[in-house]
Amino acid sequence: MKDQKAQAEEAEISGKEASAAHLPDAERAAPPAGQPAPPAPRGAPALRAGGWMVPAYAGALLAIFLGERVVPTIEWLRYALSGLGLLTLVLVTALRFATAVRETGERRAVERSLAVLSALGVVAVAAYFTTTDAGRNLLGVSQAAPELRARIDAATMVGWVALLVIATVPLFFGEAALAPMRRAERIEVRRVRAATLSGVTLAFAAVYSALFVYAASQLDLKADFSYYRTARPGDSTKRVAESLTEPLKITAFFPQTNEVGAEVEGYLREVKAASPQITVEMQDRLLVPALAKEAKVTQDGVIVLSRDTSRETLTIGADIKAAGAKLKSLDADFQKALLKVIRAQRTAYMTVGHGEMNEATSAAEGRTAKNLRKLLESQNYAIKDLGLAQGLGSELPKDASVVIVLGPQKEFLPEEVAALKRYADDGGHLLLALDPEAKVDLSPLAGAVGLTWKPEALANDRVYVRRRFNDSDQAMLVTTRYSSHASVSTLSRHAQQAPTIFPGASSLDKAEGGDLKIDFVVRSLGETFADANGNFKFDEGEKRNAYNLAAAVSKELAPGGDGKDKKELRAFVVADADVFSDAAFRNEPNIVLALDAFRWLGGEESFAGEITTNEDVRIEHTKEKDQVWFWATILVAPAMVLGLGLFITRRGRRASGRRA
């Protein structure tokens, strides 16, 4: 009986539930007669309406951006967009705070966090408006000193950008996590909080990266790995700039937004830092036609150096591809123009008539002096020939700043040697390059400056340069032994990285007696020997030693109190003329040796230093190197990869077997 009664009650309850399920929503939700209706969930309408706040917030920021950055010249449209955007931001933020006040529990905590982030965005926009002209005038920043104004502008810009990123990114992340749960009775607070914290982390990472890049951009450091990279000012150019005693104006004519102009401006900024006498201006010739006409500039990409009445023009070009080669050699070209402006041109005489390297008839295996001529011209020297017709056998020209004897193949007449000696004794400057391959007696030339010349060719069977890949290569000497004399100061500072090549050298020594000051500035390596029989082998009786390859000879004749009337004999003598040949100039330290020697001879040893260049270096392949690379890439590398794979596979199998 009890079981039947229980079954009847269950059936009655099921029937009531079934009948209630077919009732309309209004009747089903109505409370029983005589009882009050339950209160609606607090804040539900507001939560359902909160989904529009983020789109409105983003739209307000977009309106401000359009007003301030896209249409700033149309005042009415700018003020309309910016004002509407700012008003929308404030209203959305106020509604968020109102929603947070109405909510309770976990919802209140979530809405309060989003409201604070929204308010932070409003603060960021307010900080931005302080960087506008109206904001500067209102705060008095526009009347501040230029340096203080620049610092305030930079700090304000960094501040409002950082605040805006830190406010909006977490706000959008948190709202994206909250949106699917707005209609739910309960929300997952931890999910919203985790999304917001993720946005905070991402925002701080972005701000940190931006601040790091901004701080790095304020440093005067630059690393350029591009193909069309610009040569930086070398030590030599900076020292020339430091020697300026009168103002020098440098004007570069480039369009306002130009890649080549940006590279040139960076170079000129470093040159300007070397001397307070230098002023640099970047001008667009179309905006300053009068200045361009005065400088006689008719195209973009021109640098004009002017000092008093002296003016030099250096053309680079404005197209990055066309100007790539000139940017790489900018330092050398700029120094050439700079020297022409700051001092008068000098004259270098090169002897002729004895088969010298500077004569056109001598062209065997790169044994020419075209590059040496270019080097002298870059140092503002005018080059002239000096033979019997020009006074080599009687009296040398009075305008000779330096006289060069470059590898003669014939003996000099006694009258010619006497004329050179008189020129030196009168305070002249000589560069003598003696060559043992000539098989003639050049001892009188060395004796004119207090030296003795030993014509035996030197060789080194341990350290040498390969050229023909036979025993004759042992005469291609390499040395890094330099003294501290001013004529080799650059090589001395970088000795281990600057080996000079002497392709067939003899040796020098000091003559007995005399009052000349002689410094042997370049010496061979200790394994070198004098190859008397010319077989390029170290035979019995031959001695290994460090031989003198170059000497700097000087004698002060008439010291001047102010340095202007100073007369001093100076001579630079090398025991191998080929060290200045075009073939040897493929080795950059040989160029530095010649450059420093001429600077010392001209009394400009303070200009010593490197001239930087980023010109492409020719890559030379040999049969042996090609074979090594072929077998290394075809056989060795694949075999190493295969062997490593087999080793790892076997090791894994053994380990799995032991575990089993």
Coordinates of N, CA, C and O in Angstrom, one line a residue, residues 127-268:
A127 N 48.0 64.2 -21.4 CA 49.4 64.5 -21.4 C 49.9 64.8 -22.9 O 50.7 65.6 -23.1
Y128 N 49.2 64.1 -23.8 CA 49.5 64.4 -25.2 C 49.2 65.8 -25.6 O 50.0 66.5 -26.3
F129 N 48.1 66.3 -25.1 CA 47.7 67.7 -25.5 C 48.6 68.7 -24.9 O 48.6 69.9 -25.4
T130 N 49.4 68.4 -23.9 CA 50.4 69.3 -23.4 C 51.6 69.5 -24.4 O 52.4 70.4 -24.3
T131 N 51.7 68.6 -25.4 CA 52.7 68.7 -26.4 C 52.3 69.5 -27.6 O 53.1 69.8 -28.5
T132 N 51.0 69.9 -27.7 CA 50.6 70.7 -28.8 C 51.0 72.2 -28.5 O 51.4 72.5 -27.4
D133 N 50.8 73.0 -29.6 CA 51.2 74.4 -29.4 C 50.3 75.1 -28.3 O 50.9 75.9 -27.5
A134 N 49.0 74.8 -28.3 CA 48.2 75.4 -27.3 C 48.6 74.9 -25.9 O 48.6 75.7 -25.0
G135 N 48.9 73.6 -25.8 CA 49.4 73.1 -24.5 C 50.7 73.8 -24.0 O 50.8 74.1 -22.8
R136 N 51.6 73.9 -24.9 CA 52.9 74.6 -24.6 C 52.7 76.0 -24.1 O 53.3 76.5 -23.2
N137 N 51.8 76.7 -24.9 CA 51.6 78.1 -24.5 C 50.8 78.2 -23.1 O 51.1 79.1 -22.3
L138 N 49.9 77.3 -22.9 CA 49.2 77.3 -21.6 C 50.1 77.0 -20.4 O 50.0 77.7 -19.4
L139 N 51.0 76.1 -20.6 CA 51.9 75.7 -19.5 C 53.2 76.6 -19.5 O 54.0 76.4 -18.5
G140 N 53.4 77.4 -20.4 CA 54.6 78.3 -20.5 C 55.8 77.6 -21.0 O 56.9 78.1 -20.8
V141 N 55.7 76.4 -21.6 CA 56.9 75.7 -22.1 C 57.5 76.4 -23.3 O 58.7 76.3 -23.5
S142 N 56.6 77.0 -24.1 CA 57.1 77.7 -25.3 C 58.1 78.8 -25.0 O 58.8 79.2 -25.8
Q143 N 58.0 79.4 -23.8 CA 58.9 80.5 -23.4 C 60.2 80.0 -22.7 O 61.1 80.8 -22.4
A144 N 60.3 78.7 -22.6 CA 61.5 78.1 -21.9 C 62.7 78.1 -22.8 O 62.6 78.3 -24.0
A145 N 63.9 77.9 -22.3 CA 65.1 77.9 -23.1 C 65.0 76.7 -24.1 O 64.4 75.7 -23.8
P146 N 65.7 76.8 -25.2 CA 65.6 75.7 -26.2 C 66.0 74.3 -25.7 O 65.3 73.3 -26.0
E147 N 67.1 74.2 -24.9 CA 67.5 72.9 -24.4 C 66.4 72.4 -23.4 O 66.1 71.2 -23.4
L148 N 65.9 73.2 -22.5 CA 64.9 72.8 -21.5 C 63.6 72.4 -22.2 O 63.0 71.4 -21.9
R149 N 63.3 73.2 -23.3 CA 62.0 72.9 -24.0 C 62.2 71.5 -24.7 O 61.2 70.7 -24.8
A150 N 63.3 71.3 -25.3 CA 63.5 70.0 -25.9 C 63.5 68.8 -24.9 O 62.9 67.8 -25.3
R151 N 64.0 69.0 -23.8 CA 63.9 67.9 -22.7 C 62.5 67.7 -22.3 O 62.1 66.5 -22.1
I152 N 61.7 68.8 -22.1 CA 60.3 68.6 -21.7 C 59.5 67.9 -22.7 O 58.7 67.0 -22.4
D153 N 59.7 68.3 -24.0 CA 59.0 67.7 -25.1 C 59.3 66.2 -25.2 O 58.4 65.4 -25.4
A154 N 60.6 65.9 -25.0 CA 61.0 64.5 -25.1 C 60.4 63.7 -24.0 O 59.8 62.6 -24.2
A155 N 60.4 64.2 -22.8 CA 59.9 63.5 -21.6 C 58.4 63.3 -21.7 O 57.8 62.3 -21.4
T156 N 57.7 64.4 -22.2 CA 56.2 64.3 -22.3 C 55.8 63.3 -23.3 O 54.9 62.6 -23.2
M157 N 56.5 63.3 -24.5 CA 56.2 62.4 -25.5 C 56.4 60.9 -25.1 O 55.5 60.1 -25.3
V158 N 57.5 60.7 -24.4 CA 57.7 59.3 -23.9 C 56.6 59.0 -22.8 O 56.1 57.8 -22.8
G159 N 56.3 59.9 -22.0 CA 55.3 59.6 -20.9 C 53.9 59.3 -21.5 O 53.3 58.3 -21.1
W160 N 53.4 60.1 -22.4 CA 52.0 59.9 -22.9 C 51.9 58.6 -23.7 O 50.9 57.9 -23.6
V161 N 52.9 58.3 -24.5 CA 52.9 57.1 -25.3 C 53.0 55.9 -24.3 O 52.2 54.9 -24.5
A162 N 53.8 55.9 -23.3 CA 53.9 54.8 -22.4 C 52.6 54.6 -21.6 O 52.1 53.5 -21.5
L163 N 52.0 55.7 -21.2 CA 50.7 55.6 -20.4 C 49.6 55.0 -21.3 O 48.8 54.2 -20.8
L164 N 49.6 55.5 -22.5 CA 48.5 55.0 -23.4 C 48.6 53.5 -23.7 O 47.6 52.8 -23.7
V165 N 49.8 53.0 -23.9 CA 50.0 51.6 -24.2 C 49.7 50.8 -22.9 O 49.0 49.8 -23.0
I166 N 50.2 51.2 -21.8 CA 49.9 50.5 -20.5 C 48.4 50.5 -20.2 O 47.9 49.6 -19.5
A167 N 47.7 51.5 -20.6 CA 46.2 51.6 -20.3 C 45.4 50.7 -21.3 O 44.5 50.0 -20.9
T168 N 45.6 50.9 -22.6 CA 44.7 50.3 -23.6 C 44.9 48.8 -23.7 O 44.0 48.1 -23.9
V169 N 46.2 48.3 -23.8 CA 46.4 46.9 -24.0 C 45.8 46.0 -22.9 O 45.0 45.1 -23.2
P170 N 46.0 46.3 -21.6 CA 45.3 45.5 -20.6 C 43.8 45.6 -20.6 O 43.0 44.7 -20.3
L171 N 43.3 46.9 -20.9 CA 41.9 47.1 -21.0 C 41.2 46.2 -22.1 O 40.2 45.6 -21.8
F172 N 41.8 46.2 -23.3 CA 41.3 45.4 -24.3 C 41.4 43.9 -24.0 O 40.4 43.1 -24.3
F173 N 42.5 43.4 -23.4 CA 42.6 42.0 -23.0 C 41.5 41.6 -22.0 O 40.9 40.6 -22.1
G174 N 41.4 42.5 -21.0 CA 40.4 42.2 -19.9 C 39.0 42.2 -20.5 O 38.1 41.3 -20.1
E175 N 38.6 43.1 -21.3 CA 37.3 43.2 -21.9 C 37.0 42.0 -22.8 O 35.9 41.5 -22.8
A176 N 38.0 41.6 -23.5 CA 37.9 40.4 -24.4 C 37.6 39.1 -23.6 O 36.8 38.3 -24.0
A177 N 38.2 39.0 -22.4 CA 37.9 37.8 -21.5 C 36.5 38.0 -20.9 O 35.9 37.0 -20.6
L178 N 36.1 39.2 -20.6 CA 34.8 39.4 -19.9 C 33.6 39.3 -20.8 O 32.5 38.9 -20.3
A179 N 33.8 39.6 -22.1 CA 32.6 39.7 -23.0 C 31.8 38.5 -23.0 O 30.5 38.6 -22.9
P180 N 32.3 37.2 -23.1 CA 31.4 36.1 -23.2 C 30.7 35.8 -21.9 O 29.7 35.0 -21.9
M181 N 31.1 36.4 -20.8 CA 30.5 36.1 -19.5 C 29.6 37.2 -19.0 O 29.1 37.1 -17.8
R182 N 29.2 38.2 -19.8 CA 28.4 39.3 -19.3 C 27.0 38.9 -18.9 O 26.4 39.4 -18.0
R183 N 26.4 37.9 -19.6 CA 25.0 37.5 -19.4 C 25.0 36.4 -18.3 O 23.9 35.9 -17.9
A184 N 26.1 35.8 -17.9 CA 26.1 34.7 -16.9 C 25.9 35.3 -15.5 O 26.1 36.5 -15.2
E185 N 25.3 34.4 -14.7 CA 25.0 34.8 -13.3 C 26.3 35.0 -12.5 O 26.4 35.9 -11.7
R186 N 27.3 34.2 -12.8 CA 28.6 34.4 -12.1 C 29.7 34.4 -13.2 O 29.6 33.8 -14.3
I187 N 30.7 35.2 -12.9 CA 31.8 35.3 -13.9 C 33.1 34.6 -13.3 O 33.2 34.5 -12.1
E188 N 34.0 34.3 -14.2 CA 35.3 33.7 -13.8 C 36.3 34.8 -13.6 O 36.9 35.3 -14.6
V189 N 36.4 35.2 -12.4 CA 37.3 36.4 -12.1 C 38.7 36.1 -12.4 O 39.4 36.9 -13.0
R190 N 39.1 34.9 -12.2 CA 40.5 34.5 -12.4 C 40.9 34.6 -13.9 O 42.0 35.0 -14.3
R191 N 39.9 34.2 -14.8 CA 40.2 34.3 -16.2 C 40.4 35.8 -16.6 O 41.3 36.1 -17.4
V192 N 39.5 36.6 -16.2 CA 39.6 38.1 -16.5 C 40.9 38.7 -15.9 O 41.6 39.4 -16.6
R193 N 41.2 38.3 -14.7 CA 42.4 38.9 -14.1 C 43.6 38.4 -14.8 O 44.6 39.2 -15.0
A194 N 43.6 37.1 -15.2 CA 44.8 36.6 -15.9 C 45.0 37.3 -17.3 O 46.1 37.6 -17.7
A195 N 43.9 37.5 -18.0 CA 44.0 38.2 -19.3 C 44.5 39.6 -19.1 O 45.3 40.1 -19.9
T196 N 43.9 40.3 -18.0 CA 44.4 41.7 -17.8 C 45.9 41.8 -17.4 O 46.6 42.6 -17.9
L197 N 46.3 40.8 -16.6 CA 47.7 40.8 -16.3 C 48.6 40.5 -17.5 O 49.7 41.0 -17.6
S198 N 48.1 39.6 -18.3 CA 48.9 39.3 -19.6 C 49.0 40.6 -20.4 O 50.1 40.9 -21.0
G199 N 47.9 41.4 -20.5 CA 48.0 42.6 -21.2 C 49.0 43.6 -20.6 O 49.7 44.3 -21.3
V200 N 49.0 43.6 -19.2 CA 50.0 44.5 -18.5 C 51.4 44.1 -18.8 O 52.3 44.9 -19.1
T201 N 51.6 42.8 -18.8 CA 53.0 42.3 -19.1 C 53.4 42.7 -20.5 O 54.5 43.1 -20.7
L202 N 52.5 42.4 -21.4 CA 52.8 42.7 -22.8 C 53.1 44.2 -23.0 O 54.0 44.7 -23.7
A203 N 52.2 45.1 -22.4 CA 52.4 46.5 -22.5 C 53.7 47.0 -21.9 O 54.4 47.8 -22.5
F204 N 54.1 46.5 -20.7 CA 55.3 46.9 -20.1 C 56.5 46.4 -21.0 O 57.5 47.1 -21.1
A205 N 56.4 45.2 -21.6 CA 57.5 44.8 -22.5 C 57.6 45.7 -23.7 O 58.8 46.0 -24.1
A206 N 56.5 46.1 -24.3 CA 56.6 46.9 -25.4 C 57.1 48.3 -25.1 O 58.0 48.9 -25.8
V207 N 56.7 48.8 -23.9 CA 57.2 50.1 -23.5 C 58.7 50.1 -23.2 O 59.5 51.0 -23.6
Y208 N 59.1 49.0 -22.5 CA 60.6 48.8 -22.3 C 61.4 48.8 -23.5 O 62.4 49.4 -23.7
S209 N 60.9 48.0 -24.5 CA 61.6 47.9 -25.8 C 61.7 49.3 -26.5 O 62.7 49.7 -27.0
A210 N 60.6 50.0 -26.5 CA 60.5 51.3 -27.1 C 61.5 52.3 -26.4 O 62.2 53.0 -27.0
L211 N 61.5 52.2 -25.1 CA 62.4 53.1 -24.3 C 63.8 52.8 -24.6 O 64.7 53.7 -24.6
F212 N 64.1 51.5 -24.7 CA 65.5 51.1 -25.0 C 66.0 51.6 -26.3 O 67.1 52.1 -26.5
V213 N 65.1 51.4 -27.3 CA 65.4 51.9 -28.7 C 65.6 53.4 -28.7 O 66.5 54.0 -29.3
Y214 N 64.7 54.1 -27.9 CA 64.8 55.6 -27.9 C 66.1 56.0 -27.2 O 66.8 57.0 -27.7
A215 N 66.4 55.4 -26.1 CA 67.7 55.7 -25.4 C 68.9 55.4 -26.3 O 69.8 56.2 -26.3
A216 N 68.8 54.3 -27.0 CA 70.0 54.0 -27.9 C 70.1 55.0 -29.0 O 71.2 55.3 -29.4
S217 N 69.0 55.5 -29.5 CA 69.0 56.5 -30.6 C 69.7 57.8 -30.1 O 70.2 58.6 -31.0
Q218 N 69.7 58.1 -28.8 CA 70.3 59.3 -28.3 C 71.8 59.2 -28.2 O 72.5 60.2 -28.0
L219 N 72.4 58.0 -28.3 CA 73.8 57.8 -28.2 C 74.4 58.1 -29.5 O 73.9 57.8 -30.6
D220 N 75.7 58.6 -29.5 CA 76.4 58.9 -30.7 C 77.2 57.7 -31.2 O 78.4 57.7 -31.4
L221 N 76.4 56.6 -31.4 CA 77.0 55.3 -31.8 C 76.2 54.8 -33.0 O 75.0 54.9 -33.0
K222 N 76.9 54.2 -33.9 CA 76.3 53.7 -35.1 C 77.0 52.5 -35.7 O 78.2 52.6 -35.8
A223 N 76.3 51.5 -36.0 CA 76.8 50.3 -36.6 C 76.1 50.1 -37.9 O 74.9 49.9 -37.9
D224 N 76.8 50.1 -39.0 CA 76.1 50.1 -40.3 C 76.6 48.8 -41.0 O 77.8 48.6 -41.4
F225 N 75.7 47.9 -41.3 CA 76.0 46.6 -41.9 C 75.4 46.5 -43.3 O 75.4 45.5 -43.9
S226 N 74.9 47.6 -43.8 CA 74.3 47.7 -45.2 C 75.3 47.6 -46.2 O 76.5 47.9 -46.0
Y227 N 74.9 47.2 -47.4 CA 75.9 47.2 -48.6 C 76.4 48.5 -48.9 O 77.6 48.7 -49.2
Y228 N 75.5 49.5 -48.9 CA 75.9 50.9 -49.3 C 76.3 51.6 -48.0 O 75.8 52.8 -47.8
R229 N 77.1 51.1 -47.2 CA 77.5 51.7 -46.0 C 78.5 52.8 -46.2 O 79.3 52.8 -47.2
T230 N 78.5 53.8 -45.4 CA 79.3 55.0 -45.5 C 80.6 54.9 -44.7 O 80.6 54.4 -43.6
A231 N 81.7 55.3 -45.3 CA 83.0 55.3 -44.6 C 82.9 56.3 -43.4 O 82.3 57.4 -43.6
R232 N 83.4 56.0 -42.3 CA 83.4 56.9 -41.1 C 84.7 57.8 -41.2 O 85.7 57.4 -41.8
P233 N 84.7 58.9 -40.6 CA 85.9 59.7 -40.6 C 87.1 59.0 -39.9 O 87.0 58.6 -38.8
G234 N 88.2 58.9 -40.6 CA 89.3 58.2 -40.1 C 90.1 59.1 -39.1 O 89.9 60.3 -39.0
D235 N 91.1 58.5 -38.5 CA 91.9 59.3 -37.6 C 92.6 60.5 -38.3 O 92.8 61.6 -37.8
S236 N 93.1 60.2 -39.5 CA 93.8 61.2 -40.3 C 92.9 62.4 -40.6 O 93.3 63.6 -40.4
T237 N 91.6 62.2 -41.0 CA 90.7 63.3 -41.3 C 90.4 64.1 -40.0 O 90.3 65.3 -40.0
K238 N 90.2 63.4 -38.9 CA 89.9 64.1 -37.7 C 91.1 64.9 -37.2 O 90.9 66.1 -36.7
R239 N 92.3 64.5 -37.5 CA 93.5 65.3 -37.1 C 93.7 66.5 -38.0 O 94.1 67.5 -37.5
V240 N 93.3 66.3 -39.2 CA 93.4 67.5 -40.1 C 92.4 68.5 -39.7 O 92.6 69.7 -39.7
A241 N 91.2 68.0 -39.3 CA 90.1 69.0 -38.8 C 90.6 69.6 -37.5 O 90.3 70.8 -37.3
E242 N 91.3 68.9 -36.6 CA 91.7 69.5 -35.3 C 92.8 70.6 -35.6 O 92.9 71.4 -34.7
S243 N 93.5 70.5 -36.7 CA 94.5 71.5 -36.9 C 94.0 72.8 -37.4 O 94.8 73.8 -37.6
L244 N 92.7 72.9 -37.7 CA 92.1 74.2 -38.2 C 92.3 75.3 -37.2 O 92.0 75.1 -36.0
T245 N 92.7 76.4 -37.6 CA 92.8 77.6 -36.8 C 91.8 78.7 -37.2 O 91.7 79.7 -36.5
E246 N 91.2 78.5 -38.4 CA 90.2 79.5 -38.9 C 88.9 78.8 -39.2 O 88.9 77.6 -39.5
P247 N 87.8 79.5 -39.2 CA 86.5 78.8 -39.4 C 86.4 78.2 -40.8 O 86.9 78.7 -41.8
L248 N 85.8 77.0 -40.8 CA 85.5 76.3 -42.0 C 84.0 76.0 -42.1 O 83.4 75.4 -41.1
K249 N 83.3 76.3 -43.2 CA 81.9 76.1 -43.3 C 81.7 75.0 -44.3 O 82.3 75.0 -45.4
I250 N 80.9 74.0 -43.9 CA 80.6 72.9 -44.8 C 79.1 72.9 -45.0 O 78.3 72.8 -44.1
T251 N 78.7 73.0 -46.3 CA 77.3 73.0 -46.6 C 77.0 71.8 -47.6 O 77.6 71.7 -48.6
A252 N 76.0 71.0 -47.2 CA 75.6 69.8 -47.9 C 74.2 70.1 -48.5 O 73.3 70.4 -47.8
F253 N 74.1 70.0 -49.8 CA 72.8 70.2 -50.5 C 72.2 68.9 -50.9 O 72.6 68.2 -51.8
F254 N 71.2 68.5 -50.1 CA 70.4 67.3 -50.3 C 68.9 67.6 -50.1 O 68.6 68.5 -49.3
P255 N 68.0 66.8 -50.7 CA 66.6 67.0 -50.3 C 66.4 66.7 -48.9 O 67.2 66.0 -48.2
Q256 N 65.2 67.2 -48.3 CA 65.0 67.0 -46.9 C 64.9 65.6 -46.5 O 65.3 65.2 -45.4
T257 N 64.3 64.7 -47.2 CA 64.2 63.3 -46.9 C 64.9 62.5 -48.0 O 64.4 62.3 -49.1
N258 N 66.2 62.2 -47.7 CA 67.0 61.6 -48.7 C 68.0 60.6 -47.9 O 68.6 61.0 -46.9
E259 N 68.1 59.4 -48.4 CA 68.9 58.4 -47.8 C 70.4 58.8 -47.8 O 71.1 58.7 -46.8
V260 N 70.9 59.3 -49.0 CA 72.3 59.7 -49.1 C 72.6 60.8 -48.2 O 73.6 60.9 -47.5
G261 N 71.6 61.8 -48.1 CA 71.8 62.9 -47.3 C 71.9 62.6 -45.8 O 72.7 63.1 -45.0
A262 N 71.1 61.6 -45.4 CA 71.2 61.1 -44.0 C 72.6 60.5 -43.7 O 73.1 60.7 -42.6
E263 N 73.1 59.7 -44.6 CA 74.4 59.1 -44.4 C 75.5 60.2 -44.4 O 76.4 60.2 -43.5
V264 N 75.4 61.2 -45.3 CA 76.4 62.2 -45.3 C 76.3 63.1 -44.1 O 77.4 63.5 -43.5
E265 N 75.1 63.3 -43.6 CA 75.0 64.1 -42.4 C 75.6 63.5 -41.2 O 76.3 64.1 -40.4
G266 N 75.5 62.1 -41.1 CA 76.2 61.4 -40.0 C 77.7 61.5 -40.1 O 78.4 61.7 -39.0
Y267 N 78.2 61.5 -41.3 CA 79.7 61.6 -41.5 C 80.1 63.0 -41.1 O 81.1 63.2 -40.3
L268 N 79.4 64.0 -41.6 CA 79.8 65.4 -41.3 C 79.7 65.7 -39.8 O 80.4 66.6 -39.3

